[in-house]
Amino acid sequence: MDKLSCYFLLLLSFFCFRLDLSWSLETRFNRAPNNQGSSDLANLVYHMGPVLSSPIKLYIIWYGNWNSTHQATIRDFLNSFSSPALSPSVADWWKTVRLYTDQTGSNITDGLSLSGEFFDSRLSNGVRLNRLSMQHIIKNAVTSKPSPLPLDPRSGLYLVLTSSDVQVDEFCRAVCGFHYFSFPSIVGATVPYAWIGYSGTQCPGVCAYPFARPLGAPPPSAMGGNDIMRPPNGDAGVDGMISVIAHELAESSSNPLVNAWYAGDNPIAPGEIADMCLGLYGSGGGGGYVGKVSTDAGGNGYNMNGVKGRRFLVQWVWDPVKKRCFGPNAID
């Protein structure tokens, strides 16, 4: 649920592991495959709660002062879930998420549509937020006149996206995003929602990895070359954010009320289907190495395609059939 709380250990292992190796893009992104995850280590259990099996209407709340180019990138990503694109595609990635079912045998839906946007540039809840603030932001979005978002407990999934000028408790230190469900006493109904922050100026080395160097990492000259992957849409913050959005959508759909698919005994801090594969983007990934992904002539890394010719780098999720992390760009 809370993303990247273990990222610091992941990144530390990455730099310790790679110090003695060449850091050319060819070497880093095209190593031989190994196992991605193990069914012996991942005890993912179904706890009888619902999954999002009905078509999902996505509602974005743009909180803060957003760059219009970044907004366009995120919109195109969200529109890629239900639109055709070159394989491997975002829609192909979602097919693994769809393998999860509820107690009636119904799969997670294949219908995700961007159905509304709300612009909270006046910062209705201020510039410093905590977890509960997200519910008050949703409440404001569904009650503001003259053009509120619909309060949609049947099909709605709300994304609160905070801009670079907004501070969120634990952001960059423990989490890059989280998902939960709203309280009727605050919002007026129970709806699943997720928060993701833009990290481009606050902590790109934490929440925009592998597009930025983690704090305290050796400089490129000490690593034998340029070790930083270039973002496919030109901005480390928004490209890193794309993968966290995907992470939260997968877990909001498979564990919307925190009583469906997760590992461990603590539903307050569960290991969910994307948590199992944190930092894995391609075959051979592990130990801080992202895995085999594609790069274009400019060194921009990506592992799937979207609408309008877009390319994205999105982490893998746990496949309940294969019992390992998997994505549409897998070579094995």
Short mmCIF file of C-alpha atoms in Angstrom, two decimals:
data_model
loop_
_atom_site.label_atom_id
_atom_site.label_comp_id
_atom_site.label_asym_id
_atom_site.label_seq_id
_atom_site.Cartn_x
_atom_site.Cartn_y
_atom_site.Cartn_z
CA MET A 1 0.00 0.00 0.00
CA ASP A 2 2.69 2.53 0.98
CA LYS A 3 5.06 2.72 -1.89
CA LEU A 4 8.80 2.58 -1.77
CA SER A 5 9.23 2.47 1.98
CA CYS A 6 11.86 -0.17 1.28
CA TYR A 7 13.31 1.73 -1.69
CA PHE A 8 16.31 2.97 0.24
CA LEU A 9 17.51 -0.59 0.86
CA LEU A 10 16.85 -1.44 -2.77
CA LEU A 11 18.90 1.49 -3.99
CA LEU A 12 21.70 0.79 -1.53
CA SER A 13 21.98 -2.78 -2.79
CA PHE A 14 21.96 -1.46 -6.35
CA PHE A 15 25.02 0.71 -5.93
CA CYS A 16 26.92 -1.82 -3.83
CA PHE A 17 26.26 -4.49 -6.46
CA ARG A 18 27.26 -2.40 -9.47
CA LEU A 19 30.39 -0.58 -8.27
CA ASP A 20 32.80 -2.92 -10.07
CA LEU A 21 30.91 -3.16 -13.36
CA SER A 22 30.72 -1.01 -16.46
CA TRP A 23 27.74 1.36 -16.38
CA SER A 24 27.12 1.70 -20.09
CA LEU A 25 23.45 1.63 -21.06
CA GLU A 26 23.96 -1.56 -23.06
CA THR A 27 25.45 -3.38 -20.07
CA ARG A 28 23.05 -2.02 -17.51
CA PHE A 29 19.79 -2.58 -19.36
CA ASN A 30 20.55 -5.82 -21.21
CA ARG A 31 22.01 -8.33 -18.79
CA ALA A 32 21.13 -12.00 -18.83
CA PRO A 33 17.75 -12.88 -17.31
CA ASN A 34 17.30 -14.45 -13.90
CA ASN A 35 14.31 -15.28 -11.74
CA GLN A 36 11.94 -12.41 -10.97
CA GLY A 37 10.45 -13.24 -7.60
CA SER A 38 9.77 -16.54 -5.92
CA SER A 39 6.57 -18.25 -4.87
CA ASP A 40 8.45 -19.43 -1.79
CA LEU A 41 8.86 -15.84 -0.63
CA ALA A 42 5.53 -14.33 -1.73
CA ASN A 43 2.58 -15.60 0.27
CA LEU A 44 -0.14 -13.63 -1.46
CA VAL A 45 -3.53 -14.59 -0.01
CA TYR A 46 -7.12 -13.71 -0.91
CA HIS A 47 -9.03 -12.41 2.14
CA MET A 48 -12.53 -12.60 0.60
CA GLY A 49 -13.00 -8.86 0.01
CA PRO A 50 -14.09 -7.25 -3.28
CA VAL A 51 -11.95 -6.39 -6.28
CA LEU A 52 -12.91 -3.75 -8.84
CA SER A 53 -14.69 -5.96 -11.35
CA SER A 54 -17.01 -3.30 -12.78
CA PRO A 55 -15.70 -0.74 -15.30
CA ILE A 56 -13.61 1.88 -13.52
CA LYS A 57 -14.15 5.59 -14.00
CA LEU A 58 -10.97 7.46 -13.14
CA TYR A 59 -11.30 10.94 -11.71
CA ILE A 60 -8.17 13.08 -11.42
CA ILE A 61 -7.83 15.85 -8.86
CA TRP A 62 -4.92 18.08 -9.89
CA TYR A 63 -3.86 19.59 -6.58
CA GLY A 64 -1.47 22.52 -6.79
CA ASN A 65 0.13 24.31 -9.72
CA TRP A 66 0.63 21.80 -12.51
CA ASN A 67 2.70 21.93 -15.66
CA SER A 68 0.37 21.38 -18.63
CA THR A 69 2.94 19.21 -20.42
CA HIS A 70 3.16 16.90 -17.39
CA GLN A 71 -0.62 16.73 -17.24
CA ALA A 72 -0.77 15.70 -20.90
CA THR A 73 1.73 12.87 -20.27
CA ILE A 74 -0.33 11.53 -17.37
CA ARG A 75 -3.60 11.78 -19.32
CA ASP A 76 -2.10 9.86 -22.23
CA PHE A 77 -0.89 7.17 -19.85
CA LEU A 78 -4.32 6.77 -18.27
CA ASN A 79 -5.97 6.70 -21.70
CA SER A 80 -3.60 3.89 -22.71
CA PHE A 81 -5.24 1.30 -20.46
CA SER A 82 -8.22 0.81 -22.76
CA SER A 83 -6.76 1.90 -26.09
CA PRO A 84 -4.83 -0.10 -28.70
CA ALA A 85 -1.08 0.51 -28.96
CA LEU A 86 2.01 -1.29 -30.17
CA SER A 87 2.94 -4.35 -28.12
CA PRO A 88 4.14 -4.49 -25.41
CA SER A 89 1.52 -1.99 -24.31
CA VAL A 90 0.00 -0.51 -21.18
CA ALA A 91 -3.16 -2.50 -21.93
CA ASP A 92 -1.03 -5.67 -22.09
CA TRP A 93 0.41 -4.82 -18.66
CA TRP A 94 -3.10 -4.56 -17.22
CA LYS A 95 -3.88 -8.11 -18.37
CA THR A 96 -1.75 -9.44 -15.49
CA VAL A 97 -3.71 -7.30 -13.01
CA ARG A 98 -6.94 -8.71 -14.48
CA LEU A 99 -5.97 -12.25 -13.41
CA TYR A 100 -7.09 -11.45 -9.86
CA THR A 101 -10.66 -12.41 -8.99
CA ASP A 102 -13.16 -12.04 -6.16
CA GLN A 103 -15.01 -14.82 -4.36
CA THR A 104 -17.56 -15.06 -7.19
CA GLY A 105 -14.80 -15.65 -9.74
CA SER A 106 -15.19 -12.22 -11.33
CA ASN A 107 -11.95 -10.79 -12.69
CA ILE A 108 -10.75 -7.25 -12.28
CA THR A 109 -12.25 -5.16 -15.07
CA ASP A 110 -10.53 -4.40 -18.35
CA GLY A 111 -12.43 -1.12 -18.58
CA LEU A 112 -10.61 1.95 -17.24
CA SER A 113 -11.67 5.33 -18.56
CA LEU A 114 -10.59 8.84 -17.65
CA SER A 115 -13.99 10.27 -16.78
CA GLY A 116 -13.36 13.62 -15.12
CA GLU A 117 -10.83 16.13 -13.86
CA PHE A 118 -10.87 18.76 -11.14
CA PHE A 119 -8.31 21.55 -10.81
CA ASP A 120 -7.57 22.55 -7.23
CA SER A 121 -4.94 25.19 -8.00
CA ARG A 122 -6.13 27.31 -5.07
CA LEU A 123 -4.91 24.61 -2.68
CA SER A 124 -8.17 24.13 -0.77
CA ASN A 125 -6.40 22.29 2.04
CA GLY A 126 -3.15 24.26 2.06
CA VAL A 127 0.38 23.38 0.95
CA ARG A 128 1.15 20.93 3.76
CA LEU A 129 -0.91 17.75 3.71
CA ASN A 130 -1.23 14.48 5.60
CA ARG A 131 -2.99 11.24 4.77
CA LEU A 132 -6.40 12.39 5.94
CA SER A 133 -6.07 15.58 3.88
CA MET A 134 -6.60 13.51 0.73
CA GLN A 135 -10.17 12.72 1.76
CA HIS A 136 -10.91 16.39 2.42
CA ILE A 137 -9.48 17.22 -1.02
CA ILE A 138 -11.85 14.67 -2.57
CA LYS A 139 -14.75 16.13 -0.55
CA ASN A 140 -13.94 19.57 -1.90
CA ALA A 141 -13.75 18.26 -5.48
CA VAL A 142 -17.17 16.57 -5.33
CA THR A 143 -18.94 19.50 -3.65
CA SER A 144 -17.38 22.59 -5.28
CA LYS A 145 -19.57 24.72 -7.51
CA PRO A 146 -20.18 25.17 -10.36
CA SER A 147 -18.48 22.04 -11.76
CA PRO A 148 -17.85 19.38 -9.12
CA LEU A 149 -16.67 15.87 -9.84
CA PRO A 150 -19.42 13.27 -9.40
CA LEU A 151 -19.36 11.30 -6.17
CA ASP A 152 -19.38 7.84 -7.72
CA PRO A 153 -19.25 4.98 -5.18
CA ARG A 154 -20.26 2.42 -7.80
CA SER A 155 -17.55 2.99 -10.42
CA GLY A 156 -15.30 5.83 -9.31
CA LEU A 157 -11.61 5.67 -8.44
CA TYR A 158 -10.15 9.03 -7.46
CA LEU A 159 -6.53 10.04 -8.08
CA VAL A 160 -5.22 12.92 -5.98
CA LEU A 161 -2.07 14.13 -7.76
CA THR A 162 -0.01 16.74 -5.93
CA SER A 163 2.36 19.13 -7.70
CA SER A 164 5.92 20.11 -6.85
CA ASP A 165 4.87 23.01 -4.62
CA VAL A 166 2.91 20.76 -2.22
CA GLN A 167 4.40 19.04 0.82
CA VAL A 168 2.90 15.71 1.97
CA ASP A 169 3.81 13.98 5.23
CA GLU A 170 6.17 11.02 4.65
CA PHE A 171 6.57 11.87 0.94
CA CYS A 172 10.15 11.14 -0.14
CA ARG A 173 11.03 9.77 3.30
CA ALA A 174 8.76 6.72 3.43
CA VAL A 175 6.31 6.78 0.52
CA CYS A 176 5.85 8.01 -3.04
CA GLY A 177 2.14 7.23 -3.09
CA PHE A 178 -0.56 5.25 -1.32
CA HIS A 179 -4.12 4.07 -1.79
CA TYR A 180 -7.03 3.66 0.61
CA PHE A 181 -10.80 4.19 0.74
CA SER A 182 -12.74 7.24 1.87
CA PHE A 183 -14.84 7.59 5.02
CA PRO A 184 -18.52 8.46 4.43
CA SER A 185 -18.36 10.87 7.36
CA ILE A 186 -15.87 12.99 5.39
CA VAL A 187 -16.53 12.42 1.69
CA GLY A 188 -20.16 11.27 1.81
CA ALA A 189 -19.54 7.73 0.53
CA THR A 190 -16.93 5.00 0.48
CA VAL A 191 -14.82 5.30 -2.67
CA PRO A 192 -11.35 3.96 -3.47
CA TYR A 193 -8.69 6.60 -4.00
CA ALA A 194 -4.96 6.97 -4.41
CA TRP A 195 -2.49 9.79 -3.85
CA ILE A 196 0.73 10.20 -5.84
CA GLY A 197 3.14 13.13 -5.59
CA TYR A 198 5.33 14.76 -8.22
CA SER A 199 8.91 14.18 -7.09
CA GLY A 200 10.83 16.00 -9.82
CA THR A 201 12.07 18.77 -7.52
CA GLN A 202 11.62 17.22 -4.08
CA CYS A 203 13.18 13.76 -4.32
CA PRO A 204 13.77 12.46 -7.85
CA GLY A 205 16.44 10.06 -6.59
CA VAL A 206 13.85 8.32 -4.43
CA CYS A 207 10.52 8.49 -6.27
CA ALA A 208 11.73 8.97 -9.85
CA TYR A 209 14.29 6.14 -9.85
CA PRO A 210 15.80 4.95 -12.20
CA PHE A 211 15.62 8.35 -13.93
CA ALA A 212 17.57 10.18 -11.23
CA ARG A 213 20.57 9.50 -9.01
CA PRO A 214 19.76 8.59 -5.40
CA LEU A 215 21.12 10.96 -2.77
CA GLY A 216 24.60 9.99 -1.65
CA ALA A 217 25.30 7.77 -4.66
CA PRO A 218 28.76 8.00 -6.26
CA PRO A 219 29.06 10.47 -9.17
CA PRO A 220 29.00 9.12 -12.74
CA SER A 221 32.78 9.36 -13.10
CA ALA A 222 33.20 6.90 -10.23
CA MET A 223 30.85 4.44 -11.91
CA GLY A 224 32.57 4.27 -15.29
CA GLY A 225 30.12 6.39 -17.28
CA ASN A 226 26.60 7.73 -17.28
CA ASP A 227 24.49 5.39 -15.13
CA ILE A 228 21.21 7.32 -15.22
CA MET A 229 18.45 6.15 -17.54
CA ARG A 230 16.81 8.96 -19.50
CA PRO A 231 13.02 9.39 -19.05
CA PRO A 232 10.94 8.48 -22.12
CA ASN A 233 8.73 11.59 -21.87
CA GLY A 234 11.45 14.04 -21.03
CA ASP A 235 10.90 14.62 -17.32
CA ALA A 236 12.20 12.38 -14.52
CA GLY A 237 9.51 13.51 -12.10
CA VAL A 238 6.50 12.78 -14.28
CA ASP A 239 7.98 9.60 -15.79
CA GLY A 240 8.73 8.30 -12.30
CA MET A 241 5.23 9.30 -11.25
CA ILE A 242 3.71 7.24 -14.09
CA SER A 243 5.04 4.00 -12.60
CA VAL A 244 3.78 4.91 -9.12
CA ILE A 245 0.34 5.70 -10.57
CA ALA A 246 0.29 2.28 -12.24
CA HIS A 247 1.41 0.67 -8.97
CA GLU A 248 -1.47 2.29 -7.08
CA LEU A 249 -4.06 1.51 -9.74
CA ALA A 250 -3.09 -2.17 -9.65
CA GLU A 251 -3.39 -2.32 -5.88
CA SER A 252 -6.52 -0.17 -5.65
CA SER A 253 -8.18 -2.60 -8.06
CA SER A 254 -7.01 -5.81 -6.36
CA ASN A 255 -7.36 -4.59 -2.76
CA PRO A 256 -9.69 -1.57 -2.75
CA LEU A 257 -10.97 -1.95 0.82
CA VAL A 258 -7.75 -3.50 2.15
CA ASN A 259 -9.45 -6.88 2.61
CA ALA A 260 -8.84 -8.69 -0.69
CA TRP A 261 -5.43 -9.60 -2.15
CA TYR A 262 -2.36 -9.08 0.03
CA ALA A 263 0.44 -10.91 1.80
CA GLY A 264 1.17 -10.83 5.50
CA ASP A 265 -0.96 -10.72 8.61
CA ASN A 266 -1.31 -6.96 8.93
CA PRO A 267 -3.94 -5.35 6.67
CA ILE A 268 -2.72 -1.92 7.77
CA ALA A 269 0.66 -2.57 6.14
CA PRO A 270 0.03 -5.33 3.60
CA GLY A 271 2.32 -6.57 0.87
CA GLU A 272 0.26 -6.10 -2.26
CA ILE A 273 0.58 -7.22 -5.87
CA ALA A 274 2.88 -4.38 -6.94
CA ASP A 275 4.85 -4.31 -3.69
CA MET A 276 6.07 -7.79 -4.58
CA CYS A 277 7.83 -6.47 -7.67
CA LEU A 278 9.16 -3.10 -6.59
CA GLY A 279 12.02 -1.98 -8.82
CA LEU A 280 11.51 -4.69 -11.48
CA TYR A 281 10.83 -3.49 -15.02
CA GLY A 282 12.16 -6.32 -17.16
CA SER A 283 13.53 -9.84 -17.37
CA GLY A 284 16.66 -10.43 -15.33
CA GLY A 285 15.78 -7.73 -12.82
CA GLY A 286 16.74 -7.97 -9.17
CA GLY A 287 19.24 -6.68 -6.64
CA GLY A 288 18.58 -3.12 -7.74
CA TYR A 289 18.95 -3.87 -11.47
CA VAL A 290 15.75 -2.85 -13.28
CA GLY A 291 15.90 -5.68 -15.80
CA LYS A 292 16.01 -5.83 -19.59
CA VAL A 293 14.15 -2.86 -21.02
CA SER A 294 14.23 -1.03 -24.33
CA THR A 295 16.17 2.15 -25.00
CA ASP A 296 15.98 4.45 -27.98
CA ALA A 297 18.89 6.20 -29.65
CA GLY A 298 18.84 8.93 -27.01
CA GLY A 299 19.12 6.47 -24.13
CA ASN A 300 15.48 6.93 -23.08
CA GLY A 301 14.37 3.80 -21.24
CA TYR A 302 10.92 2.26 -21.61
CA ASN A 303 9.19 -1.11 -21.43
CA MET A 304 5.75 -0.46 -22.91
CA ASN A 305 3.87 1.63 -25.42
CA GLY A 306 0.82 3.83 -25.09
CA VAL A 307 -1.46 6.08 -27.12
CA LYS A 308 -0.13 8.79 -29.45
CA GLY A 309 3.18 6.99 -29.79
CA ARG A 310 3.98 7.46 -26.11
CA ARG A 311 6.43 5.21 -24.30
CA PHE A 312 6.47 4.49 -20.59
CA LEU A 313 8.55 2.66 -18.01
CA VAL A 314 6.23 0.83 -15.60
CA GLN A 315 7.18 -1.65 -12.91
CA TRP A 316 5.95 -5.23 -13.08
CA VAL A 317 3.31 -6.81 -10.84
CA TRP A 318 2.93 -10.25 -9.29
CA ASP A 319 1.34 -12.80 -11.64
CA PRO A 320 -0.87 -15.18 -9.59
CA VAL A 321 -0.71 -17.86 -12.31
CA LYS A 322 3.02 -17.80 -13.04
CA LYS A 323 3.80 -17.16 -9.35
CA ARG A 324 6.39 -14.53 -10.16
CA CYS A 325 6.72 -10.91 -11.22
CA PHE A 326 5.71 -10.41 -14.81
CA GLY A 327 5.23 -7.73 -17.44
CA PRO A 328 4.37 -7.57 -21.14
CA ASN A 329 8.03 -7.06 -22.11
CA ALA A 330 9.14 -10.34 -20.47
CA ILE A 331 11.43 -12.45 -22.62
CA ASP A 332 10.84 -15.70 -20.72
#
